[in-house]
PDB file of C-alpha atoms in Angstrom:
ATOM      1  CA  MET A 103      73.349  97.589  99.383  1.00 42.00           C
ATOM      2  CA  THR A 104      74.548  96.351  96.397  1.00 46.00           C
ATOM      3  CA  ASN A 105      73.074  95.719  92.931  1.00 43.00           C
ATOM      4  CA  ARG A 106      74.247  91.881  92.359  1.00 49.00           C
ATOM      5  CA  LEU A 107      75.445  90.763  88.921  1.00 46.00           C
ATOM      6  CA  GLY A 108      75.105  87.609  89.601  1.00 54.00           C
ATOM      7  CA  GLY A 109      77.533  84.845  90.511  1.00 57.00           C
ATOM      8  CA  PRO A 110      80.967  84.838  89.881  1.00 57.00           C
ATOM      9  CA  LEU A 111      80.190  83.017  86.433  1.00 57.00           C
ATOM     10  CA  VAL A 112      77.921  85.223  85.670  1.00 58.00           C
ATOM     11  CA  GLY A 113      80.237  88.421  86.258  1.00 60.00           C
ATOM     12  CA  ALA A 114      83.051  86.540  84.458  1.00 57.00           C
ATOM     13  CA  LEU A 115      80.829  86.280  81.257  1.00 56.00           C
ATOM     14  CA  ALA A 116      79.691  89.979  81.364  1.00 58.00           C
ATOM     15  CA  GLY A 117      83.653  91.034  82.180  1.00 60.00           C
ATOM     16  CA  LEU A 118      84.496  88.896  78.699  1.00 58.00           C
ATOM     17  CA  ALA A 119      81.942  90.215  76.507  1.00 60.00           C
ATOM     18  CA  ALA A 120      83.123  93.993  77.661  1.00 61.00           C
ATOM     19  CA  ALA A 121      86.773  92.588  77.047  1.00 60.00           C
ATOM     20  CA  ALA A 122      85.561  91.413  73.768  1.00 59.00           C
ATOM     21  CA  LEU A 123      83.900  94.760  72.735  1.00 56.00           C
ATOM     22  CA  GLY A 124      86.610  96.739  74.184  1.00 57.00           C
ATOM     23  CA  ALA A 125      89.304  94.432  71.222  1.00 55.00           C
ATOM     24  CA  VAL A 126      87.188  95.393  68.753  1.00 55.00           C
ATOM     25  CA  PHE A 127      86.428  99.086  69.306  1.00 56.00           C
ATOM     26  CA  LEU A 128      89.488 100.126  71.288  1.00 55.00           C
ATOM     27  CA  THR A 129      91.727  99.061  68.423  1.00 55.00           C
ATOM     28  CA  GLY A 130      90.078 101.250  65.443  1.00 57.00           C
ATOM     29  CA  GLY A 131      87.382  98.982  64.071  1.00 55.00           C
ATOM     30  CA  GLY A 132      89.488  95.814  63.742  1.00 59.00           C
ATOM     31  CA  PHE A 133      89.891  92.854  66.099  1.00 60.00           C
ATOM     32  CA  ASP A 134      92.760  92.517  68.052  1.00 61.00           C
ATOM     33  CA  ALA A 135      93.622  89.058  70.006  1.00 64.00           C
ATOM     34  CA  ARG A 136      95.967  90.698  72.070  1.00 65.00           C
ATOM     35  CA  VAL A 137      93.567  93.497  73.790  1.00 58.00           C
ATOM     36  CA  LEU A 138      91.082  90.479  74.254  1.00 58.00           C
ATOM     37  CA  ALA A 139      93.581  88.347  75.942  1.00 62.00           C
ATOM     38  CA  ILE A 140      94.863  91.229  78.250  1.00 62.00           C
ATOM     39  CA  ALA A 141      91.404  92.224  79.253  1.00 58.00           C
ATOM     40  CA  ALA A 142      90.416  88.642  79.736  1.00 59.00           C
ATOM     41  CA  GLY A 143      92.895  87.833  81.701  1.00 61.00           C
ATOM     42  CA  SER A 144      91.935  90.438  84.481  1.00 58.00           C
ATOM     43  CA  VAL A 145      88.296  89.637  84.136  1.00 59.00           C
ATOM     44  CA  LEU A 146      89.035  85.857  84.701  1.00 58.00           C
ATOM     45  CA  VAL A 147      91.291  86.248  87.751  1.00 59.00           C
ATOM     46  CA  THR A 148      88.764  88.557  89.228  1.00 62.00           C
ATOM     47  CA  ALA A 149      85.945  85.563  88.895  1.00 60.00           C
ATOM     48  CA  ALA A 150      88.674  83.091  90.113  1.00 60.00           C
ATOM     49  CA  VAL A 151      89.191  85.216  93.233  1.00 58.00           C
ATOM     50  CA  ALA A 152      85.496  85.763  93.642  1.00 61.00           C
ATOM     51  CA  PHE A 153      84.795  82.133  93.388  1.00 59.00           C
ATOM     52  CA  ILE A 154      87.081  80.969  95.740  1.00 61.00           C
ATOM     53  CA  ALA A 155      86.168  83.554  98.319  1.00 58.00           C
ATOM     54  CA  GLY A 156      82.574  82.683  97.525  1.00 58.00           C
ATOM     55  CA  LYS A 157      81.459  86.109  96.975  1.00 57.00           C
ATOM     56  CA  SER A 158      79.577  87.307  93.815  1.00 53.00           C
ATOM     57  CA  ILE A 159      80.936  90.280  91.885  1.00 50.00           C
ATOM     58  CA  ALA A 160      78.894  93.469  93.005  1.00 50.00           C
ATOM     59  CA  ALA A 161      78.707  97.069  92.201  1.00 48.00           C
ATOM     60  CA  ALA A 162      78.498  99.229  95.067  1.00 47.00           C
ATOM     61  CA  ALA A 163      75.514 101.631  95.060  1.00 48.00           C
ATOM     62  CA  PRO A 164      75.384 104.482  96.951  1.00 54.00           C
ATOM     63  CA  ALA A 165      72.995 104.227 100.417  1.00 56.00           C
ATOM     64  CA  PRO A 166      70.178 106.591 100.450  1.00 58.00           C
ATOM     65  CA  LEU A 167      70.612 108.919 103.213  1.00 60.00           C
ATOM     66  CA  LYS A 168      68.756 108.544 106.282  1.00 58.00           C
ATOM     67  CA  PRO A 169      68.162 110.093 109.460  1.00 52.00           C
ATOM     68  CA  PRO A 170      70.234 108.441 112.401  1.00 50.00           C
ATOM     69  CA  PRO A 171      67.624 105.748 113.966  1.00 54.00           C
ATOM     70  CA  PHE A 172      67.738 107.284 117.527  1.00 52.00           C
ATOM     71  CA  ALA A 173      67.778 110.991 116.600  1.00 53.00           C
ATOM     72  CA  PRO A 174      65.997 113.279 119.397  1.00 54.00           C
ATOM     73  CA  ALA A 175      62.839 114.873 118.578  1.00 54.00           C
ATOM     74  CA  PRO A 176      63.537 118.719 117.382  1.00 58.00           C
ATOM     75  CA  GLY A 177      62.989 120.791 120.327  1.00 56.00           C
ATOM     76  CA  THR A 178      63.571 118.210 123.043  1.00 54.00           C
ATOM     77  CA  GLY A 179      67.293 119.021 123.817  1.00 54.00           C
ATOM     78  CA  ALA A 180      67.699 115.418 124.372  1.00 55.00           C
ATOM     79  CA  SER A 181      71.022 114.198 122.954  1.00 58.00           C
ATOM     80  CA  GLY A 182      70.749 110.926 120.506  1.00 57.00           C
ATOM     81  CA  ALA A 183      73.361 108.614 119.543  1.00 65.00           C
ATOM     82  CA  ILE A 184      76.623 109.634 118.121  1.00 63.00           C
ATOM     83  CA  PRO A 185      76.347 108.864 114.660  1.00 67.00           C
ATOM     84  CA  VAL A 186      78.544 106.230 113.488  1.00 66.00           C
ATOM     85  CA  ASN A 187      80.434 108.344 110.626  1.00 72.00           C
ATOM     86  CA  GLN A 188      81.403 110.662 113.527  1.00 70.00           C
ATOM     87  CA  LEU A 189      83.134 107.712 115.501  1.00 70.00           C
ATOM     88  CA  GLN A 190      84.670 106.711 112.040  1.00 78.00           C
ATOM     89  CA  ASP A 191      86.129 109.953 111.286  1.00 81.00           C
ATOM     90  CA  SER A 192      87.461 110.033 114.788  1.00 83.00           C
ATOM     91  CA  ALA A 193      88.980 106.584 114.752  1.00 85.00           C
ATOM     92  CA  ARG A 194      90.410 107.500 111.113  1.00 86.00           C
ATOM     93  CA  ALA A 195      92.109 110.763 112.358  1.00 87.00           C
ATOM     94  CA  ALA A 196      93.628 108.610 115.235  1.00 87.00           C
ATOM     95  CA  GLN A 197      95.050 106.271 112.865  1.00 88.00           C
ATOM     96  CA  ASN A 198      96.405 109.063 110.406  1.00 87.00           C
ATOM     97  CA  ALA A 199      98.071 110.551 113.249  1.00 87.00           C
ATOM     98  CA  ALA A 200      99.522 107.390 114.356  1.00 88.00           C
ATOM     99  CA  ASP A 201     100.777 106.586 110.700  1.00 89.00           C
ATOM    100  CA  ARG A 202     102.091 110.320 110.668  1.00 89.00           C
ATOM    101  CA  THR A 203     104.231 109.604 113.761  1.00 88.00           C
ATOM    102  CA  VAL A 204     105.818 106.617 112.343  1.00 89.00           C
ATOM    103  CA  LEU A 205     106.619 108.140 109.056  1.00 90.00           C
ATOM    104  CA  VAL A 206     108.240 111.053 110.563  1.00 91.00           C
ATOM    105  CA  GLU A 207     110.212 108.977 113.239  1.00 91.00           C
ATOM    106  CA  ALA A 208     111.375 106.763 110.093  1.00 91.00           C
ATOM    107  CA  CYS A 209     112.565 110.077 108.427  1.00 92.00           C
ATOM    108  CA  VAL A 210     114.146 111.680 111.238  1.00 92.00           C
ATOM    109  CA  TRP A 211     116.187 108.024 111.539  1.00 92.00           C
ATOM    110  CA  MET A 212     117.220 108.055 107.840  1.00 92.00           C
ATOM    111  CA  ARG A 213     118.106 111.980 108.146  1.00 92.00           C
ATOM    112  CA  ASP A 214     120.589 110.866 111.267  1.00 91.00           C
ATOM    113  CA  ARG A 215     122.380 108.337 108.891  1.00 91.00           C
ATOM    114  CA  ALA A 216     122.055 110.205 105.428  1.00 89.00           C
ATOM    115  CA  THR A 217     125.961 110.424 104.181  1.00 91.00           C
ATOM    116  CA  SER A 218     124.427 111.902 101.105  1.00 91.00           C
ATOM    117  CA  PRO A 219     124.114 115.952 101.535  1.00 92.00           C
ATOM    118  CA  ALA A 220     121.578 115.622  98.699  1.00 93.00           C
ATOM    119  CA  LEU A 221     119.607 113.291 100.468  1.00 92.00           C
ATOM    120  CA  ALA A 222     119.839 115.031 104.008  1.00 92.00           C
ATOM    121  CA  GLN A 223     118.746 118.360 102.223  1.00 93.00           C
ATOM    122  CA  HIS A 224     115.669 116.790 100.682  1.00 93.00           C
ATOM    123  CA  LEU A 225     114.561 115.345 103.879  1.00 92.00           C
ATOM    124  CA  ASP A 226     115.222 118.663 105.540  1.00 93.00           C
ATOM    125  CA  GLY A 227     112.782 120.030 103.092  1.00 93.00           C
ATOM    126  CA  ALA A 228     110.263 117.831 103.838  1.00 93.00           C
ATOM    127  CA  PHE A 229     110.862 118.450 107.362  1.00 94.00           C
ATOM    128  CA  VAL A 230     110.088 122.183 106.979  1.00 93.00           C
ATOM    129  CA  LYS A 231     107.055 121.452 104.520  1.00 93.00           C
ATOM    130  CA  VAL A 232     105.121 119.060 107.044  1.00 92.00           C
ATOM    131  CA  GLY A 233     106.082 121.255 110.179  1.00 93.00           C
ATOM    132  CA  VAL A 234     109.153 119.201 111.665  1.00 94.00           C
ATOM    133  CA  ALA A 235     111.924 121.225 113.055  1.00 94.00           C
ATOM    134  CA  GLN A 236     115.333 120.812 114.001  1.00 93.00           C
ATOM    135  CA  VAL A 237     116.493 121.858 117.336  1.00 93.00           C
ATOM    136  CA  ASP A 238     119.942 122.808 117.631  1.00 94.00           C
ATOM    137  CA  ALA A 239     120.219 124.266 121.383  1.00 93.00           C
ATOM    138  CA  THR A 240     124.067 125.546 121.238  1.00 94.00           C
ATOM    139  CA  GLY A 241     124.233 128.953 123.258  1.00 93.00           C
ATOM    140  CA  GLN A 242     120.986 128.373 125.051  1.00 94.00           C
ATOM    141  CA  ARG A 243     120.435 128.070 128.466  1.00 94.00           C
ATOM    142  CA  PHE A 244     120.422 124.277 129.789  1.00 94.00           C
ATOM    143  CA  ASP A 245     116.616 122.996 130.427  1.00 93.00           C
ATOM    144  CA  PRO A 246     116.618 119.417 131.522  1.00 92.00           C
ATOM    145  CA  ALA A 247     112.974 119.467 130.462  1.00 91.00           C
ATOM    146  CA  VAL A 248     114.033 120.416 126.996  1.00 92.00           C
ATOM    147  CA  HIS A 249     117.635 119.064 126.738  1.00 94.00           C
ATOM    148  CA  GLU A 250     119.574 116.185 127.413  1.00 94.00           C
ATOM    149  CA  ALA A 251     122.816 116.416 128.554  1.00 93.00           C
ATOM    150  CA  GLY A 252     125.306 114.414 127.028  1.00 94.00           C
ATOM    151  CA  SER A 253     128.682 115.644 128.573  1.00 94.00           C
ATOM    152  CA  THR A 254     130.252 118.509 130.153  1.00 94.00           C
ATOM    153  CA  VAL A 255     133.159 121.062 129.626  1.00 94.00           C
ATOM    154  CA  ALA A 256     134.857 123.817 131.600  1.00 92.00           C
ATOM    155  CA  ALA A 257     133.140 126.928 131.783  1.00 90.00           C
ATOM    156  CA  ARG A 258     135.115 129.727 130.102  1.00 88.00           C
ATOM    157  CA  GLY A 259     133.768 132.263 132.737  1.00 88.00           C
ATOM    158  CA  PRO A 260     130.764 132.748 135.442  1.00 89.00           C
ATOM    159  CA  ALA A 261     128.503 133.960 132.473  1.00 89.00           C
ATOM    160  CA  ASP A 262     128.840 130.445 130.366  1.00 90.00           C
ATOM    161  CA  GLU A 263     127.734 128.580 133.757  1.00 92.00           C
ATOM    162  CA  GLY A 264     124.569 126.417 132.691  1.00 92.00           C
ATOM    163  CA  ILE A 265     124.696 127.322 128.911  1.00 94.00           C
ATOM    164  CA  ILE A 266     124.977 124.818 126.005  1.00 95.00           C
ATOM    165  CA  ALA A 267     128.554 124.641 124.608  1.00 94.00           C
ATOM    166  CA  ARG A 268     127.347 122.710 121.402  1.00 95.00           C
ATOM    167  CA  THR A 269     124.993 120.186 120.320  1.00 95.00           C
ATOM    168  CA  GLU A 270     126.273 116.622 119.844  1.00 94.00           C
ATOM    169  CA  GLN A 271     122.685 115.250 118.179  1.00 94.00           C
ATOM    170  CA  ILE A 272     120.120 117.696 117.113  1.00 93.00           C
ATOM    171  CA  GLY A 273     116.727 117.303 118.405  1.00 94.00           C
ATOM    172  CA  TYR A 274     113.306 117.460 116.705  1.00 95.00           C
ATOM    173  CA  THR A 275     109.934 118.797 117.172  1.00 93.00           C
ATOM    174  CA  ASP A 276     106.751 117.907 115.264  1.00 91.00           C
ATOM    175  CA  ARG A 277     104.420 120.846 115.455  1.00 89.00           C
ATOM    176  CA  GLY A 278     105.725 122.160 118.487  1.00 88.00           C
ATOM    177  CA  ARG A 279     105.851 118.539 120.311  1.00 89.00           C
ATOM    178  CA  ILE A 280     109.169 117.040 120.885  1.00 90.00           C
ATOM    179  CA  LEU A 281     110.279 114.301 118.920  1.00 90.00           C
ATOM    180  CA  ARG A 282     113.527 113.854 120.351  1.00 93.00           C
ATOM    181  CA  HIS A 283     115.500 115.964 122.853  1.00 94.00           C
ATOM    182  CA  PRO A 284     118.789 117.166 121.578  1.00 95.00           C
ATOM    183  CA  ILE A 285     121.784 116.143 123.124  1.00 95.00           C
ATOM    184  CA  VAL A 286     124.267 118.596 124.469  1.00 96.00           C
ATOM    185  CA  THR A 287     127.221 119.669 126.003  1.00 95.00           C
ATOM    186  CA  VAL A 288     126.891 121.912 129.057  1.00 95.00           C
ATOM    187  CA  TYR A 289     129.358 124.406 130.078  1.00 94.00           C
ATOM    188  CA  ARG A 290     129.812 123.630 133.954  1.00 90.00           C
ATOM    189  CA  GLY A 291     132.100 125.302 136.477  1.00 80.00           C
ATOM    190  CA  GLN A 292     134.674 127.966 135.910  1.00 66.00           C
ATOM    191  CA  GLY A 293     137.682 126.649 133.984  1.00 52.00           C
ATOM    192  CA  VAL A 294     141.084 127.358 135.225  1.00 47.00           C
ATOM    193  CA  ARG A 295     143.109 130.422 134.119  1.00 48.00           C
ATOM    194  CA  ALA A 296     146.916 130.640 133.647  1.00 40.00           C
TER     195      ALA A 296
END
């Protein structure tokens, strides 16, 4: 529900009157044409946009609280319609999650290319604050579900077989969910001893 102030022309006139009062009272009691021009400019732009859009300048009024139209009678145990607010909240939450994923992936991309130690440190600190963790798998046992093998090197002994020698490109997790698997070099086979 809106309280109509009239068409764009009436709204613009009301805005100009408010701008004129501001030009008098905001400048310590004397009229200042510059203040009036600045205030009137924004009012005229708003009126022009409203006129072009064919809408009136309106102020939103809070809607009265009403029960949902299809609410079940108390005590019947029947379920009613899902409230629109609940649908909007879940859609908004899904959009926020998608937006967060895009932003985190962009920051990971920037972190990979950061040549400035200060920028890299700032991004690392931001990652910690929002629950994004870097994954350096050096020394862990290779697991193809968690790691991506980039290359292999000869193992120094039987105990090194299947152990990650080094992380070629760090991976990232976002609140426990893998964003990017680390690319690793794995010890494979036993090296020849002289």
